[in-house]
């Protein structure tokens, strides 16, 4: 395993020269019982979402073997190896110790026998790792949201398209039948001409312990900060050192934008799917939000957004209430259709919303939901399992359920609202040029200054 110093040197070289170092494949990577045509997967970032969601959904496929794990926290890395080895011990009905571990992701990418990676890191690491993975020749499953900034999302999409890699964003609603059918019904005019879409979602609480703490000896915190500013370590800024509860970084603007991108990546993806605006975005945005006045966690609380699209559709968004639970409400000239997410989004007990059971789809007239989509009408991409769809797409070399461009456009909708929240201004956006119109202050927020050597 490379030292951290050598890793930094490799990053400073830049993408073009970062993969020329010869690499000897450890014998433990290759399982003697693995078929020669089996895909080898590496897992980068092995926290809560990886353990509870990504790994279990990938390893159920007999077409792949998870052969490597990577994490800057050596305790979590050890836990990941144990979790994966124990799974394959049960599958193979014998002792298995074949999971290779890496503290630094570039070392994992150097392994030529790894075909694809699943990236389950905090948001501020998504862009650099995904772009490096694309140029390393790895297919990519990237946890949502796409990126920390709009500029990063554009660069990921461009890199994926330029290298021809198979990409899937972790927006699993794309692979759930009810949500696809709901969007198909809207796209095929079952509620008439679409006028407005209303999105509701939970928000994060304020709080967080600001007390400075010593950095755990098993954790490379300086590397974890990556491109973001140097700040002292405290556990609730990062992730729990004991267990896998909801991590504090989700609530810190340094590393993400809060629930507007956290759940917004799901909900605005559904909204754009139903609106047929997957490759564009709004042209007008106004958002307002409450932000914490004290405490460590500083992402938005209650909020309200209004956006207009070039096709005349209005998209509103705000925090959920008891009367208006999380979901996407499509309103047309001939009725409405509501897609509920409260009872279906895979969440943990530490998420800031209770799981609400209920009908996934509801409509102003039950006949809307029972309507058949004709052969000559619009049929959306069919995927029955999001992770398995990615694996099948790697094999077929055909697009997966959610492309990098779609993921970028969804994340952009979220980030546009966040920029408006921060500036407290109505903004005008050119979705083709991906710039704000006559607003230098807003355009400066399309990107963030990246600390060296973590530039893209």
XYZ file of C-alpha atoms in Angstrom:
456
model
C 0.000 0.000 0.000
C 1.349 3.437 -0.871
C 2.085 5.919 1.832
C -0.031 9.029 2.051
C 2.935 11.088 0.830
C 3.271 8.994 -2.319
C -0.462 9.213 -2.864
C -0.361 13.014 -2.711
C 2.468 13.035 -5.228
C 0.409 10.869 -7.593
C -2.566 13.221 -7.282
C -0.356 16.225 -7.993
C 0.827 14.652 -11.248
C -2.693 14.986 -12.617
C -5.068 12.550 -14.234
C -3.076 12.077 -17.408
C -0.024 10.708 -15.601
C -1.546 9.185 -12.532
C -1.890 5.632 -13.745
C 1.521 4.799 -15.199
C 2.976 3.207 -12.070
C 3.291 -0.610 -12.480
C 1.044 -2.530 -10.125
C 1.411 -6.115 -8.930
C -1.979 -7.727 -8.296
C -2.069 -9.387 -4.872
C -2.881 -13.090 -5.078
C -5.677 -12.580 -2.554
C -7.595 -10.473 -5.076
C -8.321 -13.439 -7.311
C -10.630 -16.067 -5.849
C -9.785 -19.567 -7.095
C -13.480 -20.287 -7.561
C -14.356 -17.079 -9.389
C -15.334 -17.545 -13.048
C -12.924 -15.919 -15.476
C -15.722 -13.767 -16.925
C -16.852 -12.457 -13.536
C -16.662 -8.686 -13.050
C -14.375 -7.516 -10.256
C -15.776 -4.605 -8.234
C -13.977 -2.238 -5.883
C -15.842 -0.353 -3.147
C -14.597 3.183 -2.415
C -16.026 4.649 0.788
C -17.440 2.096 3.215
C -19.696 3.913 5.618
C -23.413 3.752 6.313
C -24.767 3.823 2.758
C -22.177 1.328 1.512
C -22.830 -1.269 4.219
C -26.607 -0.968 4.328
C -27.355 -0.340 0.665
C -24.677 -0.567 -2.022
C -22.700 -3.664 -1.051
C -25.713 -5.904 -0.298
C -27.375 -4.968 -3.576
C -24.258 -5.562 -5.637
C -23.046 -8.813 -4.134
C -26.379 -10.543 -4.707
C -25.376 -10.782 -8.381
C -23.430 -13.900 -9.318
C -21.962 -11.952 -12.239
C -19.652 -9.958 -9.974
C -17.257 -10.350 -7.092
C -16.489 -7.465 -4.738
C -12.734 -7.909 -4.506
C -11.525 -4.683 -2.910
C -12.515 -2.052 -0.361
C -11.098 1.419 0.260
C -11.588 3.851 3.121
C -9.531 6.579 4.812
C -10.779 5.322 8.187
C -8.870 2.096 8.874
C -11.488 0.889 11.362
C -14.192 1.178 8.716
C -11.880 -0.424 6.199
C -11.363 -3.407 8.494
C -15.125 -3.639 9.051
C -15.729 -3.591 5.283
C -13.260 -6.396 4.651
C -14.875 -8.469 7.388
C -18.374 -7.795 6.023
C -17.464 -8.740 2.443
C -15.338 -11.771 3.409
C -18.110 -13.100 5.660
C -20.633 -12.764 2.849
C -18.523 -14.730 0.383
C -17.672 -17.298 3.043
C -21.386 -18.054 3.241
C -21.822 -18.017 -0.545
C -18.828 -20.294 -1.166
C -19.491 -22.427 1.918
C -15.859 -22.130 2.975
C -13.532 -19.672 4.636
C -12.899 -16.662 2.378
C -10.264 -13.974 2.887
C -10.057 -12.501 -0.597
C -10.981 -8.841 -0.114
C -7.989 -6.573 -0.692
C -7.951 -3.315 1.258
C -6.669 0.132 0.301
C -6.604 3.298 2.356
C -6.211 5.485 -0.758
C -8.452 5.190 -3.765
C -5.755 5.811 -6.380
C -4.069 2.588 -5.285
C -7.325 0.732 -5.872
C -7.724 2.330 -9.293
C -4.195 1.182 -10.182
C -5.350 -2.427 -9.902
C -5.906 -3.377 -13.538
C -7.979 -6.426 -12.568
C -10.718 -4.236 -11.073
C -13.362 -3.612 -13.737
C -15.684 -1.197 -11.955
C -16.075 0.787 -8.764
C -18.929 1.795 -6.512
C -18.245 5.223 -4.978
C -20.031 5.760 -1.653
C -17.970 8.621 -0.249
C -19.088 12.009 1.089
C -20.253 14.440 -1.610
C -17.075 16.538 -1.694
C -15.066 13.550 -2.979
C -17.499 12.442 -5.703
C -16.063 14.436 -8.607
C -12.355 13.750 -8.235
C -12.794 10.017 -7.632
C -15.392 9.550 -10.397
C -13.293 11.420 -12.961
C -10.129 9.539 -11.984
C -12.053 6.262 -12.169
C -13.331 7.074 -15.662
C -9.829 7.777 -16.938
C -8.564 4.648 -15.184
C -10.979 2.651 -17.343
C -13.397 1.723 -14.551
C -17.171 1.684 -14.913
C -18.830 3.697 -12.162
C -21.718 3.463 -9.723
C -21.788 6.814 -7.901
C -23.912 7.527 -4.882
C -26.105 10.580 -5.219
C -25.956 13.525 -5.343
C -23.781 13.791 -8.429
C -21.452 16.523 -7.185
C -20.668 19.279 -4.741
C -20.938 21.968 -7.443
C -22.478 22.457 -10.878
C -19.025 22.759 -12.434
C -17.977 19.404 -10.982
C -21.111 17.718 -12.304
C -20.401 18.990 -15.800
C -16.837 17.653 -15.594
C -17.991 14.213 -14.412
C -20.504 13.926 -17.237
C -17.957 15.034 -19.807
C -15.338 12.590 -18.500
C -17.777 9.668 -18.545
C -18.905 10.481 -22.082
C -15.347 11.034 -23.306
C -14.107 7.702 -21.916
C -17.183 5.628 -22.779
C -17.600 4.271 -19.264
C -20.877 2.826 -18.006
C -22.253 5.108 -15.296
C -25.109 4.812 -12.848
C -26.095 7.386 -10.215
C -27.645 6.074 -7.000
C -31.129 7.352 -7.822
C -32.906 4.042 -7.333
C -36.375 5.398 -8.079
C -35.423 4.995 -11.729
C -35.614 1.257 -11.119
C -38.924 1.119 -9.244
C -41.938 0.267 -11.375
C -44.485 2.478 -9.607
C -42.383 5.594 -10.059
C -41.702 4.842 -13.711
C -45.413 4.231 -14.354
C -46.342 7.451 -12.546
C -43.979 9.454 -14.746
C -45.220 7.642 -17.868
C -48.815 8.555 -17.045
C -47.845 12.209 -16.706
C -45.712 12.169 -19.851
C -48.603 10.634 -21.822
C -51.114 13.303 -20.824
C -53.283 11.360 -18.383
C -53.652 14.486 -16.249
C -53.885 16.755 -19.278
C -51.284 19.393 -19.998
C -48.808 19.586 -17.147
C -48.898 22.969 -15.418
C -47.086 22.660 -12.118
C -45.037 20.201 -10.067
C -44.803 20.469 -6.283
C -41.955 18.689 -4.455
C -41.937 18.091 -0.704
C -39.055 16.715 1.381
C -37.700 16.597 4.941
C -34.991 18.917 6.249
C -32.113 18.416 8.663
C -32.055 19.672 12.251
C -29.588 22.215 13.550
C -27.102 21.340 16.283
C -23.846 19.424 16.393
C -21.049 19.451 18.960
C -18.397 22.055 18.017
C -15.815 20.912 20.588
C -12.422 20.260 19.009
C -11.241 16.667 19.394
C -8.009 14.790 18.659
C -7.988 13.080 15.262
C -8.246 9.282 15.639
C -4.902 7.624 14.856
C -6.644 5.267 12.424
C -8.153 8.073 10.320
C -6.469 10.262 7.686
C -8.568 13.349 8.383
C -6.358 15.694 6.382
C -6.924 13.593 3.267
C -10.633 13.238 4.086
C -11.009 17.046 3.939
C -9.671 16.797 0.400
C -10.358 19.889 -1.692
C -12.240 21.707 1.099
C -10.735 24.186 3.611
C -8.698 23.092 6.633
C -10.884 22.914 9.748
C -10.271 21.265 13.105
C -11.546 17.742 13.718
C -14.638 17.015 15.737
C -16.525 13.762 15.388
C -19.890 15.271 14.520
C -18.315 17.060 11.564
C -17.320 13.731 10.020
C -18.802 10.348 10.952
C -19.289 8.313 14.136
C -16.227 6.485 15.386
C -18.535 3.862 16.853
C -21.320 2.480 14.683
C -22.753 3.651 11.406
C -25.386 6.223 12.285
C -26.173 9.291 10.187
C -22.882 11.145 9.670
C -22.424 14.796 10.585
C -20.836 15.775 7.262
C -24.298 15.552 5.677
C -25.229 18.604 7.747
C -22.156 20.730 7.001
C -22.152 23.022 3.957
C -18.423 22.515 3.552
C -19.146 18.991 2.316
C -22.628 19.266 0.808
C -25.778 21.355 0.603
C -28.092 19.503 2.964
C -31.359 17.866 2.053
C -31.856 19.986 -1.067
C -29.264 17.694 -2.670
C -29.569 14.766 -0.251
C -33.191 13.863 -0.937
C -33.534 16.423 -3.700
C -31.376 14.166 -5.873
C -34.222 11.638 -5.733
C -37.233 13.927 -5.836
C -36.120 16.396 -8.493
C -34.996 13.451 -10.587
C -38.566 12.144 -10.482
C -39.920 15.625 -11.204
C -37.685 16.087 -14.252
C -38.453 12.547 -15.449
C -42.170 13.285 -15.401
C -41.703 16.777 -16.860
C -39.556 15.504 -19.771
C -36.813 17.966 -18.810
C -34.037 15.488 -17.982
C -31.470 17.230 -20.176
C -32.207 20.824 -19.301
C -33.198 22.879 -16.272
C -35.176 25.864 -15.038
C -34.701 29.343 -16.462
C -35.853 31.241 -13.357
C -35.151 30.323 -9.735
C -36.110 31.940 -6.454
C -35.456 30.178 -3.147
C -35.524 31.245 0.452
C -34.490 29.219 3.471
C -33.814 29.300 7.188
C -30.205 28.624 8.201
C -28.992 27.746 11.733
C -27.694 30.642 13.799
C -25.418 28.495 15.989
C -24.100 24.980 16.329
C -21.799 22.974 14.079
C -24.355 21.984 11.459
C -25.118 24.786 9.046
C -27.153 23.382 6.143
C -30.579 24.813 5.361
C -33.706 24.122 7.385
C -37.230 25.010 6.261
C -37.236 26.346 2.718
C -39.398 27.343 -0.227
C -38.450 27.439 -3.911
C -40.171 28.481 -7.117
C -38.705 27.704 -10.546
C -39.936 28.230 -14.078
C -38.989 26.154 -17.100
C -38.838 27.311 -20.709
C -41.866 25.118 -21.493
C -43.986 27.088 -19.013
C -44.089 24.469 -16.250
C -43.662 25.786 -12.715
C -41.692 23.658 -10.241
C -42.113 24.472 -6.560
C -40.381 22.853 -3.611
C -40.571 23.155 0.131
C -40.145 21.168 3.329
C -42.708 18.507 4.092
C -45.472 18.868 6.683
C -47.982 16.438 8.179
C -50.540 17.661 5.661
C -48.099 17.533 2.740
C -45.694 14.581 3.113
C -42.597 13.927 1.038
C -43.282 13.275 -2.607
C -43.834 14.753 -6.050
C -47.246 16.219 -6.923
C -47.899 16.630 -10.672
C -50.763 19.032 -11.470
C -52.334 19.220 -14.931
C -55.308 20.728 -16.703
C -57.314 17.485 -16.235
C -56.282 16.333 -12.780
C -53.302 15.502 -10.603
C -51.028 12.589 -9.781
C -49.016 12.231 -6.573
C -45.926 10.044 -6.136
C -45.276 9.369 -2.456
C -41.753 8.643 -1.271
C -42.179 8.580 2.516
C -42.904 4.886 2.698
C -40.544 3.691 0.021
C -37.260 5.573 0.157
C -34.642 3.303 1.746
C -33.726 5.276 4.845
C -32.240 4.433 8.221
C -33.648 5.125 11.667
C -31.265 8.078 11.961
C -32.638 9.910 8.926
C -34.499 13.152 9.702
C -37.919 11.796 8.762
C -40.117 8.959 9.903
C -41.014 6.296 7.366
C -44.624 6.840 6.367
C -46.423 3.903 4.874
C -49.026 4.616 2.256
C -49.925 4.394 -1.395
C -47.007 5.024 -3.677
C -49.267 6.507 -6.365
C -52.441 8.495 -5.946
C -54.469 10.556 -8.392
C -57.471 12.848 -8.652
C -59.314 10.051 -10.487
C -58.549 6.324 -9.906
C -58.979 5.772 -13.654
C -55.757 7.706 -14.214
C -53.761 5.047 -12.372
C -55.429 2.110 -14.150
C -54.885 3.608 -17.599
C -52.822 1.465 -19.965
C -49.877 2.989 -21.808
C -50.355 2.168 -25.476
C -47.716 0.693 -27.754
C -47.311 3.959 -29.653
C -47.129 6.138 -26.542
C -44.089 7.204 -24.539
C -42.441 4.327 -22.678
C -39.676 5.193 -20.245
C -36.507 3.191 -19.583
C -37.362 -0.063 -17.782
C -35.103 -1.243 -14.966
C -36.217 -3.616 -12.230
C -33.152 -3.363 -9.974
C -30.864 -0.337 -9.943
C -27.572 -2.000 -9.003
C -28.189 -5.074 -11.156
C -29.140 -2.807 -14.054
C -25.693 -1.207 -13.738
C -24.025 -4.617 -13.786
C -26.021 -5.762 -16.819
C -25.172 -2.494 -18.564
C -21.455 -3.062 -17.959
C -21.756 -6.439 -19.659
C -23.895 -5.220 -22.572
C -22.102 -1.830 -22.862
C -25.519 -0.183 -23.205
C -26.585 2.829 -21.102
C -27.810 2.269 -17.568
C -31.054 3.618 -16.115
C -29.585 6.999 -15.169
C -26.832 8.480 -17.306
C -24.162 10.890 -16.096
C -25.818 13.753 -17.979
C -29.221 13.084 -16.403
C -27.576 12.869 -12.963
C -25.769 16.157 -13.562
C -28.937 17.963 -14.654
C -30.839 16.697 -11.609
C -28.089 17.790 -9.232
C -27.941 21.169 -10.997
C -31.623 21.789 -10.187
C -30.807 21.177 -6.530
C -27.702 23.370 -6.520
C -29.432 26.218 -8.362
C -31.896 26.428 -5.499
C -29.099 26.342 -2.950
C -27.307 29.226 -4.663
C -30.534 31.237 -4.651
C -31.033 30.421 -0.957
C -27.590 31.767 -0.141
C -27.838 34.914 -2.275
C -31.486 35.598 -1.424
C -32.048 36.604 -5.019
C -34.171 35.619 -7.969
C -31.815 34.153 -10.535
C -32.018 33.679 -14.288
C -30.336 30.585 -15.681
C -29.316 29.578 -19.187
C -29.509 25.757 -19.124
C -27.717 25.423 -22.466
C -24.704 27.518 -21.545
C -25.033 26.530 -17.854
C -24.442 30.065 -16.646
C -26.470 32.691 -14.813
C -27.584 35.644 -16.883
C -26.040 38.979 -15.878
C -25.097 37.855 -12.377
C -21.380 37.555 -11.626
C -22.018 36.829 -7.962
C -24.149 33.787 -8.784
C -21.776 32.593 -11.505
C -18.954 32.604 -8.963
C -20.929 29.988 -6.999
C -21.146 27.504 -9.882
C -17.772 26.278 -8.649
C -15.792 26.317 -5.405
C -12.110 26.967 -4.847
C -10.385 23.582 -4.547
C -7.399 23.156 -2.275
C -4.318 21.747 -4.005
C -3.434 19.078 -4.972
C -7.115 18.198 -5.305
C -7.930 20.169 -8.417
C -9.764 18.531 -11.309
